[in-house]
Short mmCIF file of C-alpha atoms in Angstrom, two decimals:
data_model
loop_
_atom_site.label_atom_id
_atom_site.label_comp_id
_atom_site.label_asym_id
_atom_site.label_seq_id
_atom_site.Cartn_x
_atom_site.Cartn_y
_atom_site.Cartn_z
CA MET A 1 42.86 -32.38 -4.42
CA ARG A 2 41.40 -35.01 -1.96
CA VAL A 3 37.95 -36.02 -2.65
CA VAL A 4 35.50 -37.39 0.00
CA SER A 5 34.64 -40.84 -1.35
CA ALA A 6 31.06 -41.23 -2.21
CA LYS A 7 31.01 -44.71 -0.98
CA ARG A 8 32.12 -43.70 2.51
CA LYS A 9 29.30 -44.08 4.91
CA SER A 10 28.59 -41.37 7.10
CA PRO A 11 27.47 -41.74 10.69
CA GLY A 12 23.57 -41.63 11.18
CA TRP A 13 23.82 -38.43 13.17
CA MET A 14 25.32 -36.65 10.64
CA ALA A 15 22.46 -35.22 8.74
CA PRO A 16 20.51 -34.04 11.71
CA LEU A 17 23.46 -32.66 13.31
CA THR A 18 24.61 -30.71 10.38
CA LEU A 19 21.01 -29.46 9.85
CA LEU A 20 20.65 -28.37 13.43
CA LEU A 21 24.13 -26.50 13.24
CA ALA A 22 23.10 -24.78 9.98
CA MET A 23 19.90 -23.73 11.54
CA LEU A 24 21.86 -22.25 14.58
CA ILE A 25 23.91 -20.25 12.05
CA TRP A 26 21.51 -19.13 9.63
CA LEU A 27 18.36 -18.15 11.74
CA PRO A 28 19.83 -15.68 13.90
CA SER A 29 21.77 -14.02 10.90
CA PHE A 30 19.64 -14.22 8.08
CA HIS A 31 17.67 -10.72 8.99
CA LEU A 32 20.92 -9.13 8.14
CA PHE A 33 20.53 -10.05 4.54
CA PHE A 34 17.34 -7.95 4.36
CA TRP A 35 18.52 -4.76 6.12
CA SER A 36 18.58 -1.58 4.17
CA ASP A 37 19.16 1.85 4.74
CA PRO A 38 15.89 3.52 5.76
CA GLN A 39 16.84 6.97 4.03
CA ALA A 40 17.96 5.21 0.74
CA THR A 41 14.53 3.36 0.76
CA ALA A 42 12.68 6.82 1.28
CA VAL A 43 14.57 8.37 -1.61
CA ALA A 44 13.64 5.54 -4.03
CA LEU A 45 9.75 5.73 -2.55
CA ALA A 46 9.89 9.33 -3.13
CA ASN A 47 11.14 9.14 -6.69
CA ARG A 48 8.32 6.75 -7.53
CA GLN A 49 5.70 8.85 -5.87
CA VAL A 50 6.80 12.10 -7.46
CA GLN A 51 6.71 10.26 -10.85
CA LEU A 52 3.31 9.38 -10.29
CA TRP A 53 2.18 12.81 -9.40
CA THR A 54 3.85 14.41 -12.32
CA GLN A 55 2.77 11.71 -14.96
CA PRO A 56 -1.10 11.82 -14.93
CA GLU A 57 -1.79 8.71 -16.76
CA ARG A 58 0.35 6.66 -14.31
CA ARG A 59 -1.44 8.13 -11.51
CA GLN A 60 -4.91 7.49 -12.76
CA GLY A 61 -3.98 3.92 -13.08
CA ALA A 62 -2.76 3.56 -9.55
CA ILE A 63 -5.61 5.64 -8.34
CA ALA A 64 -8.41 3.44 -10.09
CA ASP A 65 -6.79 0.31 -8.67
CA MET A 66 -7.44 1.54 -5.25
CA ARG A 67 -10.69 3.13 -5.60
CA ARG A 68 -11.98 -0.49 -6.78
CA SER A 69 -11.13 -1.42 -3.28
CA ASN A 70 -11.31 1.57 -1.04
CA ALA A 71 -12.07 5.25 -1.97
CA GLU A 72 -10.55 6.28 1.38
CA TRP A 73 -7.23 4.95 -0.02
CA ASP A 74 -7.30 7.44 -3.05
CA PHE A 75 -7.63 10.31 -0.51
CA MET A 76 -5.16 9.14 2.09
CA GLY A 77 -2.57 8.20 -0.74
CA ARG A 78 -2.87 12.10 -1.45
CA SER A 79 -2.30 13.06 2.21
CA TYR A 80 0.63 10.84 2.86
CA VAL A 81 2.30 11.76 -0.20
CA ALA A 82 1.88 15.45 0.55
CA TRP A 83 3.03 14.98 4.07
CA ALA A 84 5.95 13.10 3.15
CA LEU A 85 7.02 15.83 0.53
CA ALA A 86 6.49 18.53 3.00
CA GLN A 87 8.81 16.72 5.78
CA ARG A 88 11.61 16.03 3.02
CA ALA A 89 11.32 19.47 1.91
CA LEU A 90 11.72 20.71 5.50
CA ASP A 91 14.52 18.42 6.08
CA HIS A 92 16.09 19.52 2.74
CA GLU A 93 15.93 15.92 1.23
CA ILE A 94 14.40 17.53 -1.84
CA PRO A 95 14.39 20.84 -3.42
CA THR A 96 11.35 23.15 -2.05
CA SER A 97 10.22 24.04 -5.41
CA ASP A 98 9.54 20.16 -6.45
CA ALA A 99 8.09 19.32 -3.29
CA LEU A 100 5.66 22.51 -3.63
CA ASN A 101 4.73 21.50 -7.15
CA VAL A 102 3.56 18.16 -6.12
CA ILE A 103 1.83 19.19 -2.91
CA ASP A 104 -0.04 22.13 -4.70
CA SER A 105 -1.17 19.77 -7.46
CA ILE A 106 -2.33 17.18 -4.80
CA LEU A 107 -4.29 20.03 -2.97
CA GLU A 108 -5.56 21.64 -6.23
CA GLU A 109 -7.01 18.30 -7.31
CA THR A 110 -8.34 16.89 -4.34
CA LEU A 111 -10.22 20.19 -3.38
CA LYS A 112 -11.60 20.39 -6.93
CA ILE A 113 -12.79 16.84 -6.59
CA GLU A 114 -14.35 17.57 -3.16
CA GLU A 115 -16.13 20.51 -4.58
CA ALA A 116 -17.38 18.83 -7.63
CA GLU A 117 -18.26 15.33 -6.14
CA GLY A 118 -18.77 16.13 -2.36
CA PHE A 119 -16.54 14.98 0.43
CA ARG A 120 -18.10 11.33 0.36
CA PHE A 121 -16.31 10.81 -2.88
CA PHE A 122 -13.57 9.93 -0.74
CA LEU A 123 -15.45 7.70 1.73
CA LEU A 124 -16.84 4.05 1.87
CA PRO A 125 -20.06 3.72 0.44
CA TYR A 126 -21.73 3.36 3.87
CA ALA A 127 -21.39 7.07 4.20
CA HIS A 128 -24.38 7.59 2.16
CA ARG A 129 -26.65 5.51 4.42
CA ALA A 130 -27.59 8.08 7.06
CA PRO A 131 -27.17 11.68 7.61
CA TYR A 132 -24.40 12.72 10.31
CA LEU A 133 -25.61 13.26 13.62
CA GLN A 134 -23.91 16.69 13.65
CA GLN A 135 -25.38 19.05 10.94
CA PRO A 136 -24.42 20.03 8.40
CA ASP A 137 -22.80 16.71 7.01
CA ARG A 138 -19.07 16.84 7.05
CA SER A 139 -16.35 14.37 7.72
CA LEU A 140 -13.59 14.75 9.93
CA PHE A 141 -11.59 12.34 8.13
CA VAL A 142 -11.60 14.54 4.91
CA ASP A 143 -11.33 17.89 7.01
CA SER A 144 -8.48 16.69 9.25
CA GLU A 145 -6.28 15.54 6.55
CA ILE A 146 -6.75 18.52 4.26
CA ALA A 147 -5.95 20.72 7.11
CA LEU A 148 -2.72 18.86 7.99
CA ILE A 149 -1.45 18.92 4.28
CA ILE A 150 -1.98 22.70 4.29
CA ALA A 151 -0.42 23.03 8.07
CA LEU A 152 2.80 21.15 6.69
CA ARG A 153 2.83 22.81 3.35
CA ARG A 154 2.76 26.13 5.14
CA GLN A 155 5.65 25.19 7.21
CA VAL A 156 7.72 25.05 3.92
CA ALA A 157 6.63 27.90 2.39
CA ASP A 158 3.78 30.29 3.70
CA ASP A 159 3.36 32.15 0.23
CA ARG A 160 -0.43 31.10 -0.53
CA PRO A 161 -3.12 33.38 1.23
CA ASP A 162 -5.68 31.11 -0.32
CA LEU A 163 -4.33 27.98 1.36
CA LYS A 164 -4.02 30.04 4.40
CA ALA A 165 -7.77 30.72 4.44
CA ILE A 166 -8.77 27.32 3.64
CA PHE A 167 -6.63 25.94 6.41
CA GLN A 168 -8.26 28.53 8.84
CA SER A 169 -11.77 27.84 7.73
CA ARG A 170 -11.28 24.00 8.15
CA VAL A 171 -9.71 24.46 11.56
CA ALA A 172 -12.55 26.65 12.74
CA GLY A 173 -15.03 24.23 11.53
CA MET A 174 -13.35 21.14 13.32
CA VAL A 175 -13.08 23.06 16.50
CA GLU A 176 -16.63 24.30 16.25
CA ARG A 177 -18.02 20.46 15.64
CA MET A 178 -15.70 18.86 18.10
CA SER A 179 -16.46 21.37 20.63
CA GLN A 180 -20.28 20.52 20.38
CA ALA A 181 -19.68 16.76 20.51
CA PRO A 182 -20.28 14.78 23.86
CA VAL A 183 -16.64 13.61 24.20
CA LEU A 184 -15.31 16.40 22.00
CA HIS A 185 -14.73 14.00 18.98
CA SER A 186 -16.41 14.53 15.81
CA GLU A 187 -17.71 11.88 13.18
CA SER A 188 -15.94 10.59 10.19
CA TYR A 189 -18.86 8.76 9.12
CA PRO A 190 -22.40 8.88 10.13
CA ASN A 191 -22.19 8.16 13.86
CA GLU A 192 -18.75 6.79 13.63
CA CYS A 193 -15.73 8.60 15.19
CA TRP A 194 -12.23 7.54 14.46
CA MET A 195 -9.06 8.36 16.98
CA PHE A 196 -6.96 8.32 13.56
CA ASP A 197 -9.04 11.35 12.46
CA ASN A 198 -9.72 13.19 15.69
CA ALA A 199 -5.74 12.75 16.51
CA THR A 200 -5.11 14.28 13.00
CA ALA A 201 -7.50 17.06 13.63
CA ALA A 202 -6.03 18.10 17.22
CA ALA A 203 -2.73 18.19 15.38
CA ALA A 204 -3.95 20.59 12.72
CA ILE A 205 -5.52 22.53 15.24
CA THR A 206 -2.22 22.77 17.18
CA TRP A 207 -0.46 23.85 14.02
CA SER A 208 -2.95 26.62 13.79
CA ASP A 209 -1.82 28.03 17.09
CA ARG A 210 1.62 27.89 15.94
CA LEU A 211 1.19 29.28 12.41
CA ASP A 212 -1.44 31.77 12.85
CA GLY A 213 -1.43 32.75 16.56
CA THR A 214 -4.69 31.29 17.34
CA ASP A 215 -5.29 30.08 21.11
CA HIS A 216 -6.91 26.67 21.30
CA GLN A 217 -4.93 25.52 24.24
CA ALA A 218 -8.08 25.52 26.58
CA PHE A 219 -9.83 23.33 23.96
CA ILE A 220 -6.99 20.91 23.32
CA LYS A 221 -6.56 20.55 27.38
CA GLN A 222 -10.31 19.82 27.42
CA TRP A 223 -9.98 17.55 24.45
CA LEU A 224 -7.00 15.48 25.95
CA GLU A 225 -8.90 15.23 29.31
CA ARG A 226 -12.04 13.70 27.62
CA THR A 227 -10.05 11.28 25.29
CA LYS A 228 -8.21 9.94 28.35
CA ALA A 229 -11.18 9.55 30.33
CA HIS A 230 -13.49 8.20 27.79
CA LEU A 231 -11.69 6.77 24.95
CA VAL A 232 -9.15 4.64 26.51
CA ASP A 233 -9.37 0.78 26.49
CA ALA A 234 -9.49 -0.45 30.41
CA GLU A 235 -7.56 -3.58 29.86
CA THR A 236 -4.27 -2.22 27.87
CA GLY A 237 -4.39 1.63 28.68
CA MET A 238 -4.22 2.21 24.81
CA LEU A 239 -6.43 4.38 22.87
CA ILE A 240 -9.38 2.77 21.21
CA SER A 241 -10.03 3.15 17.39
CA SER A 242 -13.55 3.84 16.70
CA TYR A 243 -16.55 5.03 18.60
CA GLN A 244 -20.08 6.53 18.35
CA LEU A 245 -20.44 10.10 18.88
CA ASP A 246 -21.35 9.90 22.40
CA GLY A 247 -18.31 7.86 23.00
CA LYS A 248 -19.71 4.36 23.08
CA VAL A 249 -16.96 2.03 21.84
CA LEU A 250 -17.34 0.47 18.34
CA ASP A 251 -13.72 -0.87 17.91
CA GLY A 252 -11.17 -1.34 20.69
CA PRO A 253 -7.34 -0.57 20.06
CA GLU A 254 -6.18 -1.38 16.68
CA GLY A 255 -2.63 -1.03 15.13
CA SER A 256 -4.27 0.52 11.87
CA SER A 257 -5.29 3.36 14.14
CA ILE A 258 -3.04 3.62 17.10
CA TRP A 259 0.43 4.26 15.23
CA MET A 260 -1.24 7.11 13.29
CA ALA A 261 -2.67 8.65 16.27
CA ILE A 262 0.66 8.47 18.30
CA HIS A 263 2.23 10.17 15.29
CA ALA A 264 -0.27 13.11 15.40
CA LEU A 265 -0.44 13.24 19.24
CA LEU A 266 3.31 13.83 19.40
CA TRP A 267 2.46 17.25 18.17
CA VAL A 268 -0.29 17.84 20.62
CA ASP A 269 0.96 15.84 23.80
CA PRO A 270 4.32 14.30 23.47
CA ASP A 271 4.40 12.81 26.86
CA PHE A 272 0.91 11.22 26.31
CA ALA A 273 1.97 10.24 22.69
CA LYS A 274 5.43 8.64 23.99
CA GLN A 275 3.32 6.79 26.78
CA GLN A 276 0.70 5.42 23.99
CA TYR A 277 3.74 4.44 22.03
CA ALA A 278 5.23 2.21 24.86
CA LEU A 279 2.06 0.66 25.44
CA ALA A 280 1.56 0.00 21.69
CA ARG A 281 4.83 -1.26 21.37
CA LYS A 282 4.37 -3.72 24.10
CA GLU A 283 0.96 -4.91 23.14
CA LEU A 284 1.38 -4.83 19.35
CA GLY A 285 4.98 -4.67 18.51
CA ARG A 286 6.83 -7.91 17.88
CA ASN A 287 10.48 -8.84 16.82
CA ILE A 288 11.53 -12.29 15.61
CA LEU A 289 14.76 -13.27 14.67
CA GLY A 290 15.60 -9.42 13.92
CA PHE A 291 12.07 -9.12 11.82
CA GLY A 292 9.86 -6.70 13.12
CA PHE A 293 6.16 -6.39 12.62
CA ALA A 294 3.18 -5.17 14.47
CA ARG A 295 -0.30 -6.96 15.40
CA GLU A 296 -3.50 -5.36 14.64
CA TRP A 297 -5.01 -6.04 17.86
CA PRO A 298 -3.64 -6.58 21.51
CA VAL A 299 -3.76 -10.29 22.80
CA SER A 300 -6.72 -9.07 24.92
CA TYR A 301 -9.05 -7.73 22.20
CA ARG A 302 -9.67 -9.19 18.59
CA GLY A 303 -11.66 -6.98 16.22
CA PRO A 304 -12.64 -7.94 12.77
CA GLN A 305 -10.18 -8.44 9.95
CA ASP A 306 -11.14 -5.60 7.46
CA ILE A 307 -9.86 -3.58 4.64
CA ASP A 308 -8.12 -1.46 7.34
CA SER A 309 -6.39 -4.16 9.11
CA GLY A 310 -5.28 -5.53 5.83
CA ILE A 311 -4.50 -9.54 5.74
CA VAL A 312 -3.75 -10.43 9.05
CA ILE A 313 -0.96 -13.31 8.86
CA PRO A 314 -2.23 -16.22 10.82
CA PHE A 315 -0.34 -17.84 13.91
CA LEU A 316 1.65 -14.50 13.98
CA ASP A 317 -1.37 -12.08 13.81
CA ALA A 318 0.92 -9.57 11.74
CA SER A 319 -0.85 -6.83 9.97
CA PRO A 320 0.51 -5.20 7.00
CA SER A 321 -1.25 -1.98 7.62
CA SER A 322 -0.40 -2.00 11.45
CA SER A 323 3.28 -2.72 10.68
CA ALA A 324 3.58 -0.12 7.80
CA LEU A 325 2.18 2.53 10.15
CA ALA A 326 4.24 1.27 13.11
CA ILE A 327 7.18 2.43 10.68
CA LEU A 328 5.77 5.83 11.01
CA ALA A 329 5.57 5.94 14.85
CA ALA A 330 8.75 4.17 15.52
CA ALA A 331 10.58 6.49 13.09
CA ARG A 332 8.67 9.69 14.96
CA VAL A 333 9.60 8.56 18.44
CA GLY A 334 13.18 7.32 17.26
CA ASP A 335 12.65 3.56 18.16
CA GLN A 336 15.61 2.82 15.81
CA ASP A 337 15.88 -0.91 16.82
CA PHE A 338 12.18 -1.45 15.83
CA LEU A 339 12.39 0.86 12.78
CA GLU A 340 15.08 -1.28 11.46
CA ALA A 341 13.68 -4.60 12.02
CA LEU A 342 10.35 -3.43 10.52
CA VAL A 343 12.24 -2.27 7.50
CA SER A 344 13.74 -5.85 7.51
CA SER A 345 10.33 -7.40 7.36
CA LEU A 346 9.30 -5.04 4.53
CA ASN A 347 12.42 -6.14 2.56
CA LEU A 348 11.48 -9.96 3.14
CA GLY A 349 7.76 -10.11 2.84
CA ALA A 350 6.73 -7.00 0.90
CA PHE A 351 8.45 -7.74 -2.46
CA PRO A 352 10.53 -4.57 -3.27
CA MET A 353 9.92 -3.90 -7.21
CA ARG A 354 12.50 -1.37 -8.56
CA ASP A 355 11.74 0.84 -11.41
CA ALA A 356 14.46 1.61 -14.33
CA ASP A 357 14.20 5.16 -13.24
CA GLY A 358 15.21 4.71 -9.45
CA GLY A 359 11.89 4.46 -8.02
CA ILE A 360 10.68 1.60 -5.80
CA ARG A 361 7.15 0.06 -4.89
CA TYR A 362 6.22 -2.94 -3.08
CA ALA A 363 4.35 -5.74 -4.78
CA ALA A 364 2.47 -6.48 -1.51
CA SER A 365 1.45 -2.94 -1.40
CA ASN A 366 -0.39 -0.08 -3.42
CA GLN A 367 0.05 3.48 -3.78
CA VAL A 368 -1.38 4.35 -0.39
CA GLY A 369 0.79 1.77 1.40
CA ASP A 370 3.78 3.05 -0.52
CA ALA A 371 2.92 6.49 0.58
CA VAL A 372 2.70 5.62 4.09
CA LEU A 373 6.04 4.02 4.08
CA LEU A 374 7.40 7.11 2.56
CA TYR A 375 6.08 9.23 5.17
CA GLY A 376 7.26 6.91 7.72
CA LEU A 377 10.68 6.70 6.51
CA SER A 378 10.91 10.42 5.86
CA GLN A 379 10.74 11.02 9.76
CA GLY A 380 14.36 9.72 10.09
CA LYS A 381 15.78 13.15 11.18
CA HIS A 382 13.53 13.61 14.29
CA MET B 1 19.26 -41.84 7.38
CA SER B 2 22.94 -43.11 6.91
CA ARG B 3 22.19 -43.26 3.18
CA LEU B 4 21.87 -39.36 3.10
CA ALA B 5 24.76 -37.52 1.72
CA PRO B 6 25.34 -33.83 1.18
CA ARG B 7 24.48 -34.06 -2.46
CA HIS B 8 20.87 -34.95 -1.07
CA PHE B 9 20.87 -31.58 0.75
CA VAL B 10 22.00 -29.57 -2.41
CA ALA B 11 19.18 -31.58 -4.33
CA VAL B 12 16.71 -30.18 -1.83
CA ALA B 13 17.90 -26.60 -2.17
CA LEU B 14 17.88 -27.00 -6.02
CA ALA B 15 14.25 -28.41 -6.06
CA ILE B 16 13.25 -25.18 -4.24
CA LEU B 17 15.53 -22.57 -6.11
CA LEU B 18 14.57 -23.71 -9.68
CA PRO B 19 10.88 -23.68 -9.72
CA PHE B 20 11.06 -20.07 -7.68
CA GLY B 21 13.73 -18.86 -10.35
CA ALA B 22 11.26 -19.91 -13.06
CA LEU B 23 8.32 -18.07 -11.34
CA HIS B 24 10.44 -15.08 -10.56
CA ALA B 25 11.76 -14.97 -14.22
CA ALA B 26 8.01 -15.01 -15.47
CA GLY B 27 7.53 -11.74 -13.48
CA ILE B 28 5.26 -13.40 -10.90
CA ARG B 29 5.53 -12.13 -7.42
CA GLY B 30 3.80 -13.05 -3.99
CA TRP B 31 0.94 -11.62 -1.99
CA THR B 32 -1.27 -10.99 -4.83
CA SER B 33 -2.72 -14.45 -4.31
CA ILE B 34 -3.40 -13.83 -0.45
CA VAL B 35 -5.24 -10.48 -1.14
CA SER B 36 -7.27 -12.32 -3.83
CA LEU B 37 -8.27 -14.98 -1.46
CA THR B 38 -9.67 -12.61 1.28
CA PHE B 39 -11.04 -10.00 -1.07
CA PRO B 40 -12.16 -12.03 -3.98
CA GLU B 41 -13.82 -9.20 -5.61
CA HIS B 42 -10.25 -7.70 -6.30
CA VAL B 43 -9.23 -11.11 -7.85
CA PRO B 44 -6.71 -10.26 -10.82
CA HIS B 45 -6.73 -13.54 -12.53
CA ASP B 46 -6.34 -17.24 -11.84
CA VAL B 47 -2.75 -17.32 -13.08
CA ALA B 48 -1.78 -14.80 -10.58
CA LEU B 49 -3.67 -16.44 -7.97
CA PHE B 50 -1.96 -19.71 -8.32
CA GLY B 51 1.42 -18.37 -9.26
CA GLY B 52 1.25 -15.71 -6.38
CA GLY B 53 0.42 -18.55 -3.83
CA LEU B 54 3.20 -20.89 -5.08
CA TYR B 55 5.73 -17.90 -5.09
CA ILE B 56 5.22 -17.17 -1.56
CA VAL B 57 5.43 -20.96 -0.57
CA LEU B 58 8.91 -21.17 -2.54
CA TRP B 59 9.87 -18.07 -1.23
CA ALA B 60 9.47 -19.15 2.35
CA GLY B 61 11.79 -22.07 1.36
CA VAL B 62 14.61 -19.86 -0.56
CA VAL B 63 14.83 -17.76 2.81
CA LEU B 64 14.47 -20.75 5.36
CA VAL B 65 15.35 -23.76 3.96
CA VAL B 66 17.67 -23.64 1.15
CA PRO B 67 20.43 -21.67 2.95
CA VAL B 68 19.94 -24.06 5.96
CA PHE B 69 20.52 -27.01 3.69
CA LEU B 70 23.36 -25.57 1.70
CA ILE B 71 25.03 -24.51 5.02
CA ALA B 72 24.38 -28.20 6.44
CA ALA B 73 25.89 -29.61 3.24
CA LEU B 74 28.94 -27.39 3.69
CA ILE B 75 29.50 -28.23 7.21
CA TRP B 76 29.04 -32.13 6.24
CA VAL B 77 31.66 -31.83 3.41
CA GLY B 78 33.99 -30.23 5.95
CA VAL B 79 33.48 -32.76 8.76
CA GLU B 80 33.98 -35.68 6.17
CA ARG B 81 37.01 -34.27 5.03
CA LEU B 82 38.46 -33.97 8.60
CA ARG B 83 37.39 -37.51 9.24
CA ALA B 84 39.22 -38.73 5.81
#
């Protein structure tokens, strides 16, 4: 075997040239090493989340960690797991009985806490600072998500009259409050409305028509008209994220809100939802060297970095929250290229941690983040 | 520049891989540090802060720098063999 002599002097251009060639080979192709099948990831995420809900001591630890940061995460973690398991049961990805066991235990515990502690238990502390403008005090954040959990659960099996009654009561309450609001959007916090929650409420109301034969078509039509007229950012055409009860803008378009709203609006007005997706994809979606991510804000608007946006990565303006929720929207509209690019980024930057018993979690995430990813990756068949 | 050789490229790769492997083996993962810096009320502890930050820097090196230097070393060795 011939050995290159160590004493032989290489030309000076050899080092930069070989480095340049190596970069040209590696950079366009290294995303392939971080590709994974979204469905396999969803199975592992579901294993982990089901374990959390069937092993109370593990769940309490995960919930306590989140509540130290944000009580909303405790609530949303429940919603996303329940929505995801209902979706997976509908797609025959898990046995119906397994899904219903977990969904029902989530509902039972959540409703019990709400009754004992009040809905503010699941809100940030500033929910206590003032009464709601619409009385009596209620949060559309809590009502809309509970209603949507029951709506999806009833599609799996409509065998619980008690849940049906709770669903009908929540829907009637939401419609009443939204109907009385100036722009037909109701409060999640005192004088603070969120597109995230109002779109979820509109989805639950739409499901009420399909499940129970109610007729809210006129209300939904009016709600869409007011939404398009008053709650769209003039610069980008995207839905804004938060506003006062009278429609005065608090925060412009945000990734952590728009992707979820698109997911919900696909049930309410698919054409409008797809139009919003195209705008959000253009304004917020990015793909660099095969790795996808989503910005929290469009270039024309910059909001505050907060607990919703997560840590926004400098220079790229990549937001973990926006990127995780973008997985949900991309999967729902069937944007496979962006979905796979987002999953590659997840594998690169979120540090997957595999359990011995087949579950997966992400070191950069927490229970609610993993639940959002699970729900997003459970949309694959749509 | 002319004193550089493929072995130096391999040395750069090892200088990143070895400390990264040590942190990984110790169970330290990234991101904890960034979360902690931005929301200091949720800081787990200083070791995670330092180790997590270092882990992220080294991880960027592992995925971006190490393969480039190793591929470059391979190309260099191949070219030298052709020239010999």
